[in-house]
Amino acid sequence: MNTAGHSTAKAPRGLELTPFRGLRYDPDRVGGLASVTSPPYDVVVRPDGLHHLQSADPHNIVRLILPEADTPGARNAQAADTLRRWRAEGVLTADPEPCLYVYEQRDGDGMVQRGIIGTLRVSDPGERLVLPHEDVMPHIVADRAELMRATSANLEPLLLTYRGDEGDGRVASTAALIERTAGQRPLLATTTEDGFHHRLWSVTDPADLAAVQGELAGHQALIADGHHRWATYRRLRAEHPSPSPWDHGLVLLVDTARYPLRVRAIHRLLHSLPVADAVAALDGLFRVRRVDAPLAGAMDVLGGAASAGNAFLLAGDGAFHLVDRPDPDLLARTVPSDRPAAWRTLDATVLHATLLDRVWRVPDSPAHIAYIHDTAATVEKAERDGGTAVLMHPVREDVVRDLARQGVTMPRKSTSFGPKPASGLVLRALDL
């Protein structure tokens, strides 16, 4: 069986997942593993969530992934200094030999997700091996690239999915390995404040590593979470002559045929648009109805409306306003016609192409729009700041995957796949 890194020059290259020496917290040097973990950098609601995590433990991973200082250069230098210090002090220590890691997340409702953490060869878009489904924002890619250059590290894995039932019969090897490994004593186990239980195991047996690598070589992967980090991996790989450690990036791969992910929406907060102005501008273009229900009930109403067509929920003035039934002529004038129907009818497409660009005329920039994963937090910030929360209904995973396979990207921040891997459980230093 050929394994990653041993194919001939003429052979087609597939997904190449390689073992690495993970950098992990020493539990005896921190207040607890749960207190040093964090959600991914772009899920932390700043500044409230950032300060909460910083106060949980002086060694919380947010001091690396979201350093605070007056300038970007100072922030990145601070993260690099912090990482060097923690390694020197033994707060973070390297595992003794390269391995892949089996990672499990479990919640209180019986949901279990398991996958494999390793370093994946950074492929070119033309290879069609790692499929994006969303566009990226250049300033975020630049920010993440500066941080990775400064620290020479991949500080948190991005989340990729593949469909194990689409293989050629070898699929059982990785699934069996994961199940077998999950029955053993883990390297670490912790429960984070969101109620998720996390466990991590190392896989070092050469036969097991070869089986996983051989199977994955026959698959494509979809970026579920981490488009900006993948774009950053590609940028940094291009900057460094190959071979180099930058040829690979830290990922978690999950077989969604076996462990389906949850797909949630990412909401928008329009900083400078009051709800009254947003509603007034929709007159004659969309139907607008007030929803007299608490947040959960209002989101249920949104879900029902979204099953029949484009629908959004506006909030920020103490009430909820359902926006649906767009004027077909308006959509024909504003939505680009050179994309598949599945793309043209996405809520995110209509929001950006029609509402933001043409009706509300809100630029898609950080000064005007914030992207927030938490529904209640979006509403609270809109009410506090006098802006408009645009609450979205999630897209089905099969729609996302079908568009990605066609090479069609969705508007950025269209989906939130989860559960996302906790940051801080395993890091990758490029000098190991």
Coordinates of C-alpha atoms in Angstrom, one line a residue:
M1 CA 0.0 0.0 0.0
N2 CA 1.4 3.4 -0.9
T3 CA 1.3 5.9 1.9
A4 CA 1.4 9.7 1.8
G5 CA 4.8 11.0 0.8
H6 CA 5.8 7.8 -1.1
S7 CA 3.9 8.3 -4.4
T8 CA 5.9 8.6 -7.6
A9 CA 6.2 11.9 -9.3
K10 CA 3.8 10.9 -12.1
A11 CA 1.2 9.4 -9.8
P12 CA -1.8 11.6 -8.9
R13 CA -1.6 13.0 -5.4
G14 CA -4.5 12.8 -3.1
L15 CA -5.0 14.0 0.5
E16 CA -1.7 13.5 2.3
L17 CA -2.1 13.4 6.0
T18 CA 1.1 13.1 8.0
P19 CA 1.9 12.5 11.7
F20 CA 3.6 15.3 13.7
R21 CA 4.8 15.9 17.2
G22 CA 2.0 17.7 18.9
L23 CA 2.6 20.5 21.3
R24 CA 0.3 20.2 24.3
Y25 CA -0.3 21.8 27.7
D26 CA 1.2 20.1 30.7
P27 CA -1.8 19.6 33.0
D28 CA 0.4 20.1 36.1
R29 CA 1.4 23.6 34.9
V30 CA -2.0 25.0 34.3
G31 CA -5.2 25.4 36.3
G32 CA -6.9 22.8 34.2
L33 CA -7.2 21.9 30.6
A34 CA -10.7 23.3 30.3
S35 CA -9.4 26.7 31.6
V36 CA -6.7 27.0 28.9
T37 CA -8.9 26.1 25.9
S38 CA -10.9 28.4 23.7
P39 CA -13.3 28.3 20.7
P40 CA -11.6 29.0 17.4
Y41 CA -10.3 32.6 17.1
D42 CA -13.2 33.8 14.9
V43 CA -15.9 32.4 17.2
V44 CA -14.7 34.3 20.3
V45 CA -17.1 37.2 20.8
R46 CA -14.8 40.1 21.4
P47 CA -14.1 41.8 23.7
D48 CA -16.3 40.2 26.3
G49 CA -15.5 36.6 25.5
L50 CA -11.8 37.4 25.0
H51 CA -11.5 38.9 28.5
H52 CA -13.5 36.1 30.0
L53 CA -11.1 33.5 28.5
Q54 CA -8.0 35.5 29.5
S55 CA -9.2 35.6 33.1
A56 CA -9.9 31.8 33.2
D57 CA -6.2 31.1 33.3
P58 CA -3.0 33.1 32.6
H59 CA -2.0 30.5 30.0
N60 CA -5.3 30.4 28.1
I61 CA -4.7 29.8 24.3
V62 CA -6.4 33.1 23.4
R63 CA -3.2 34.8 24.5
L64 CA -1.7 33.2 21.4
I65 CA -4.5 33.2 18.9
L66 CA -5.9 36.6 19.8
P67 CA -3.0 38.6 21.4
E68 CA -3.8 42.1 22.6
A69 CA -1.5 45.1 21.9
D70 CA -1.7 48.5 20.3
T71 CA -0.5 47.5 16.8
P72 CA -0.7 44.3 14.7
G73 CA 3.1 44.0 14.8
A74 CA 3.1 44.3 18.6
R75 CA 0.3 41.7 18.9
N76 CA 2.2 39.1 16.8
A77 CA 5.5 39.7 18.6
Q78 CA 3.7 39.3 21.9
A79 CA 2.2 36.0 20.8
A80 CA 5.6 34.7 19.6
D81 CA 7.3 35.7 22.9
T82 CA 4.5 34.1 24.9
L83 CA 4.8 30.9 22.9
R84 CA 8.6 30.8 23.4
R85 CA 8.2 31.4 27.1
W86 CA 5.6 28.8 27.6
R87 CA 7.7 26.2 25.8
A88 CA 10.8 27.2 27.8
E89 CA 8.9 27.0 31.1
G90 CA 7.3 23.6 30.2
V91 CA 3.8 24.9 30.1
L92 CA 3.6 23.5 26.6
T93 CA 5.6 20.3 25.9
A94 CA 6.1 18.3 22.7
D95 CA 4.9 14.7 22.4
P96 CA 7.9 12.4 22.2
E97 CA 7.3 11.0 18.6
P98 CA 5.2 12.0 15.6
C99 CA 1.7 10.7 15.6
L100 CA -1.8 11.3 14.3
Y101 CA -4.4 12.1 17.0
V102 CA -7.9 10.7 17.3
Y103 CA -10.1 13.5 18.7
E104 CA -13.6 13.1 20.2
Q105 CA -16.2 15.6 21.1
R106 CA -19.4 14.6 23.0
D107 CA -22.2 16.8 24.3
G108 CA -24.9 16.1 26.9
D109 CA -27.5 15.3 24.2
G110 CA -25.8 12.2 23.0
M111 CA -24.0 13.8 20.0
V112 CA -20.6 12.3 19.3
Q113 CA -18.1 13.5 16.8
R114 CA -14.7 11.8 16.1
G115 CA -12.0 12.5 13.7
I116 CA -8.3 12.5 12.9
I117 CA -5.9 15.4 13.6
G118 CA -2.7 15.6 11.5
T119 CA -0.8 17.8 9.1
L120 CA -2.2 17.9 5.6
R121 CA -0.3 18.7 2.5
V122 CA -1.3 22.1 1.3
S123 CA -2.6 21.5 -2.2
D124 CA -3.3 23.9 -5.1
P125 CA -6.9 24.8 -5.9
G126 CA -6.5 23.1 -9.3
E127 CA -5.9 19.8 -7.7
R128 CA -9.6 19.8 -6.4
L129 CA -8.6 18.0 -3.2
V130 CA -9.5 20.6 -0.6
L131 CA -12.8 22.3 -1.6
P132 CA -13.7 25.7 -0.2
H133 CA -17.3 26.7 -0.1
E134 CA -17.0 30.3 1.0
D135 CA -15.0 33.3 -0.1
V136 CA -12.5 34.8 2.2
M137 CA -11.7 38.4 3.4
P138 CA -8.1 39.4 2.4
H139 CA -7.5 41.4 5.6
I140 CA -8.2 38.3 7.8
V141 CA -5.9 36.1 5.7
A142 CA -3.2 38.8 6.1
D143 CA -3.7 38.9 9.8
R144 CA -3.5 35.1 10.3
A145 CA -0.5 35.0 8.0
E146 CA 1.4 37.5 10.1
L147 CA 0.5 35.6 13.3
M148 CA 1.7 32.3 11.9
R149 CA 4.9 33.8 10.5
A150 CA 5.7 35.4 13.9
T151 CA 5.0 32.2 15.9
S152 CA 6.2 29.7 13.3
A153 CA 3.2 27.6 14.5
N154 CA -0.2 26.3 13.6
L155 CA -2.0 27.2 16.8
E156 CA -5.4 25.6 16.1
P157 CA -6.6 23.0 13.6
L158 CA -9.1 23.9 10.9
L159 CA -12.0 21.5 10.3
L160 CA -12.3 19.5 7.1
T161 CA -14.8 16.8 6.2
Y162 CA -14.9 13.9 3.8
R163 CA -17.5 11.3 2.9
G164 CA -16.1 7.9 3.8
D165 CA -19.0 6.1 2.1
E166 CA -17.7 7.3 -1.3
G167 CA -14.4 5.4 -1.2
D168 CA -13.4 2.2 -2.9
G169 CA -13.8 -0.3 0.0
R170 CA -10.9 0.9 2.1
V171 CA -13.1 3.2 4.2
A172 CA -13.5 0.7 7.1
S173 CA -9.8 1.1 8.1
T174 CA -10.0 4.6 9.5
A175 CA -13.4 4.1 11.0
A176 CA -12.3 0.9 12.7
L177 CA -9.1 2.6 14.0
I178 CA -11.0 5.5 15.4
E179 CA -13.5 3.2 17.2
R180 CA -10.8 0.9 18.5
T181 CA -8.7 3.8 19.7
A182 CA -11.7 5.5 21.5
G183 CA -11.9 2.4 23.7
Q184 CA -8.5 3.0 25.1
R185 CA -7.2 5.4 27.8
P186 CA -6.9 8.9 26.3
L187 CA -3.9 11.2 26.5
L188 CA -6.3 13.9 27.8
A189 CA -9.9 14.3 28.8
T190 CA -11.7 17.5 29.8
T191 CA -15.1 19.2 29.8
T192 CA -15.3 22.8 28.6
E193 CA -17.8 25.3 30.0
D194 CA -20.1 24.8 27.0
G195 CA -20.7 21.3 28.3
F196 CA -18.7 19.5 25.6
H197 CA -16.5 16.6 26.7
H198 CA -13.2 16.3 24.8
R199 CA -10.8 13.3 24.6
L200 CA -7.6 12.9 22.6
W201 CA -5.5 9.8 21.8
S202 CA -2.3 9.4 19.9
V203 CA -1.8 6.9 17.0
T204 CA 1.8 5.9 16.4
D205 CA 1.7 2.3 15.0
P206 CA 3.2 2.4 11.5
A207 CA 0.5 0.0 10.1
D208 CA -2.3 2.2 11.5
L209 CA -0.7 5.3 10.1
A210 CA -0.3 3.7 6.7
A211 CA -3.9 2.5 6.6
V212 CA -5.2 6.0 7.4
Q213 CA -2.9 7.7 4.9
G214 CA -3.8 5.1 2.2
E215 CA -7.5 5.6 2.6
L216 CA -7.5 9.4 2.7
A217 CA -5.4 9.5 -0.5
G218 CA -8.6 8.5 -2.3
H219 CA -10.8 11.3 -1.0
Q220 CA -11.6 15.0 -1.4
A221 CA -12.1 17.2 1.6
L222 CA -14.6 20.0 2.2
I223 CA -13.5 22.9 4.3
A224 CA -16.2 23.0 7.0
D225 CA -14.5 25.7 9.2
G226 CA -11.2 27.5 8.6
H227 CA -11.4 29.0 5.1
H228 CA -9.1 31.9 6.1
R229 CA -6.6 29.6 7.8
W230 CA -6.5 27.4 4.7
A231 CA -5.9 30.4 2.5
T232 CA -3.2 31.4 5.0
Y233 CA -1.6 28.0 4.7
R234 CA -1.5 28.4 0.9
R235 CA 0.0 31.9 1.1
L236 CA 2.7 30.8 3.5
R237 CA 3.5 27.6 1.5
A238 CA 4.0 29.9 -1.6
E239 CA 6.5 32.0 0.4
H240 CA 8.8 29.2 1.4
P241 CA 10.7 27.0 -1.1
S242 CA 9.6 23.4 -0.9
P243 CA 10.3 21.2 0.9
S244 CA 9.6 23.1 4.1
P245 CA 7.3 22.7 7.2
W246 CA 5.0 25.2 5.5
D247 CA 4.1 22.5 2.9
H248 CA 1.7 21.1 5.5
G249 CA -1.0 22.6 7.8
L250 CA -2.8 21.4 10.9
V251 CA -6.3 20.0 10.3
L252 CA -9.0 17.9 11.9
L253 CA -10.6 15.5 9.3
V254 CA -14.1 14.2 10.1
D255 CA -16.0 11.5 8.1
T256 CA -19.5 13.1 7.9
A257 CA -20.9 9.8 6.5
R258 CA -20.3 8.4 10.0
Y259 CA -20.3 11.6 12.1
P260 CA -22.6 14.2 10.5
L261 CA -21.8 17.8 11.5
R262 CA -24.3 20.3 12.7
V263 CA -24.7 23.2 10.3
R264 CA -25.7 26.6 11.8
A265 CA -26.0 30.0 10.3
I266 CA -23.6 32.9 10.9
H267 CA -25.6 36.1 11.6
R268 CA -24.8 39.7 10.6
L269 CA -24.8 42.8 12.8
L270 CA -25.1 46.0 10.8
H271 CA -23.5 48.6 13.0
S272 CA -24.9 51.8 11.5
L273 CA -28.3 50.8 10.3
P274 CA -31.2 51.2 12.8
V275 CA -33.9 48.6 12.5
A276 CA -36.6 51.3 11.7
D277 CA -34.5 52.4 8.7
A278 CA -33.9 48.8 7.5
V279 CA -37.6 48.0 7.7
A280 CA -38.6 51.2 5.9
A281 CA -36.3 50.6 3.0
L282 CA -38.0 47.2 2.4
D283 CA -41.4 48.7 1.6
G284 CA -42.8 47.2 -1.6
L285 CA -39.7 45.0 -2.0
F286 CA -40.1 42.3 0.7
R287 CA -42.9 41.3 3.0
V288 CA -42.2 42.4 6.6
R289 CA -44.2 41.0 9.6
R290 CA -43.6 41.6 13.3
V291 CA -43.1 38.3 15.2
D292 CA -44.4 38.4 18.8
A293 CA -42.4 35.6 20.3
P294 CA -39.2 35.1 22.3
L295 CA -36.0 34.4 20.4
A296 CA -36.4 30.6 20.1
G297 CA -39.9 31.0 18.8
A298 CA -39.0 33.7 16.4
M299 CA -36.2 31.5 15.0
D300 CA -38.7 28.7 14.5
V301 CA -40.9 31.1 12.5
L302 CA -37.8 32.0 10.4
G303 CA -37.2 28.3 9.8
G304 CA -40.7 27.8 8.5
A305 CA -40.5 30.8 6.2
A306 CA -37.1 29.8 4.9
S307 CA -38.4 26.4 3.8
A308 CA -40.6 28.3 1.3
G309 CA -38.1 30.8 0.1
N310 CA -35.7 33.5 1.1
A311 CA -36.3 34.7 4.6
F312 CA -34.5 36.7 7.3
L313 CA -35.2 37.9 10.9
L314 CA -34.4 41.5 11.8
A315 CA -33.8 42.5 15.5
G316 CA -32.3 45.3 17.5
D317 CA -35.3 47.4 18.5
G318 CA -36.7 45.0 21.1
A319 CA -38.9 43.1 18.6
F320 CA -38.4 40.6 15.8
H321 CA -39.3 41.4 12.1
L322 CA -39.7 38.5 9.6
V323 CA -38.6 39.5 6.1
D324 CA -39.6 37.2 3.3
R325 CA -41.3 36.9 -0.1
P326 CA -38.9 39.1 -2.1
D327 CA -40.1 40.8 -5.2
P328 CA -39.1 38.5 -8.1
D329 CA -38.2 41.5 -10.3
L330 CA -35.9 42.8 -7.7
L331 CA -34.1 39.5 -7.5
A332 CA -33.8 39.3 -11.3
R333 CA -32.2 42.8 -11.3
T334 CA -29.8 42.3 -8.4
V335 CA -28.7 38.6 -8.2
P336 CA -26.0 37.6 -10.7
S337 CA -27.4 35.2 -13.3
D338 CA -24.1 33.4 -14.1
R339 CA -24.2 31.0 -11.2
P340 CA -26.2 27.8 -10.5
A341 CA -29.8 28.1 -9.3
A342 CA -28.7 26.7 -5.9
W343 CA -26.4 29.6 -5.5
R344 CA -28.8 32.3 -6.8
T345 CA -31.4 31.2 -4.3
L346 CA -29.2 31.1 -1.2
D347 CA -30.3 33.4 1.6
A348 CA -26.7 34.7 1.9
T349 CA -26.7 35.5 -1.8
V350 CA -29.9 37.5 -1.6
L351 CA -28.8 39.2 1.6
H352 CA -25.5 40.4 0.1
A353 CA -26.4 40.9 -3.6
T354 CA -29.9 42.4 -3.0
L355 CA -30.3 43.7 0.5
L356 CA -26.8 44.9 1.5
D357 CA -25.6 46.0 -1.9
R358 CA -28.7 47.5 -3.5
V359 CA -31.4 48.1 -0.9
W360 CA -29.6 49.1 2.3
R361 CA -26.3 50.0 0.6
V362 CA -24.2 48.7 3.5
P363 CA -20.5 48.0 2.5
D364 CA -19.2 44.6 3.5
S365 CA -16.4 45.8 5.7
P366 CA -15.6 45.4 9.4
A367 CA -16.6 49.0 10.0
H368 CA -20.1 48.3 8.9
I369 CA -20.8 44.5 9.4
A370 CA -19.8 42.1 12.1
Y371 CA -20.3 38.3 11.6
I372 CA -21.4 36.6 14.8
H373 CA -22.1 32.9 15.4
D374 CA -24.2 33.2 18.6
T375 CA -27.8 34.2 17.9
A376 CA -28.5 35.8 21.3
A377 CA -25.2 37.7 21.3
T378 CA -26.1 39.2 17.9
V379 CA -29.5 40.4 19.1
E380 CA -28.0 41.8 22.4
K381 CA -25.3 43.7 20.6
A382 CA -27.7 45.1 18.1
E383 CA -30.0 46.3 20.9
R384 CA -27.1 47.8 22.8
D385 CA -25.5 49.5 19.9
G386 CA -28.6 50.7 18.0
G387 CA -27.8 48.6 14.9
T388 CA -29.7 45.8 13.1
A389 CA -29.2 42.1 13.7
V390 CA -29.9 40.0 10.5
L391 CA -30.6 36.5 11.7
M392 CA -30.1 33.7 9.2
H393 CA -31.4 30.2 8.7
P394 CA -28.7 27.5 8.1
V395 CA -28.0 25.9 4.8
R396 CA -28.1 22.1 4.4
E397 CA -24.7 20.4 4.2
D398 CA -25.5 18.7 0.9
V399 CA -26.2 22.1 -0.8
V400 CA -22.8 23.3 0.5
R401 CA -21.0 20.2 -0.8
D402 CA -22.7 20.2 -4.2
L403 CA -21.8 23.8 -4.8
A404 CA -18.2 23.2 -3.7
R405 CA -17.8 20.3 -6.1
Q406 CA -19.0 22.6 -8.9
G407 CA -16.3 25.1 -7.9
V408 CA -18.9 27.6 -6.8
T409 CA -18.1 29.5 -3.6
M410 CA -20.9 30.9 -1.3
P411 CA -20.8 34.4 0.1
R412 CA -18.3 34.5 2.9
K413 CA -19.5 33.5 6.4
S414 CA -22.5 31.7 5.0
T415 CA -22.4 28.6 7.3
S416 CA -21.1 27.5 10.6
F417 CA -20.3 23.8 10.8
G418 CA -19.8 22.2 14.2
P419 CA -18.9 21.2 16.7
K420 CA -15.6 23.0 16.0
P421 CA -12.4 21.6 17.5
A422 CA -11.4 23.3 20.8
S423 CA -8.3 25.4 20.4
G424 CA -5.6 24.6 22.9
L425 CA -5.8 20.8 23.0
V426 CA -3.0 20.2 20.5
L427 CA -0.8 22.8 18.6
R428 CA 1.9 22.4 16.0
A429 CA 5.2 24.1 16.2
L430 CA 7.0 24.1 12.9
D431 CA 10.4 23.5 14.4
L432 CA 9.5 20.1 15.8

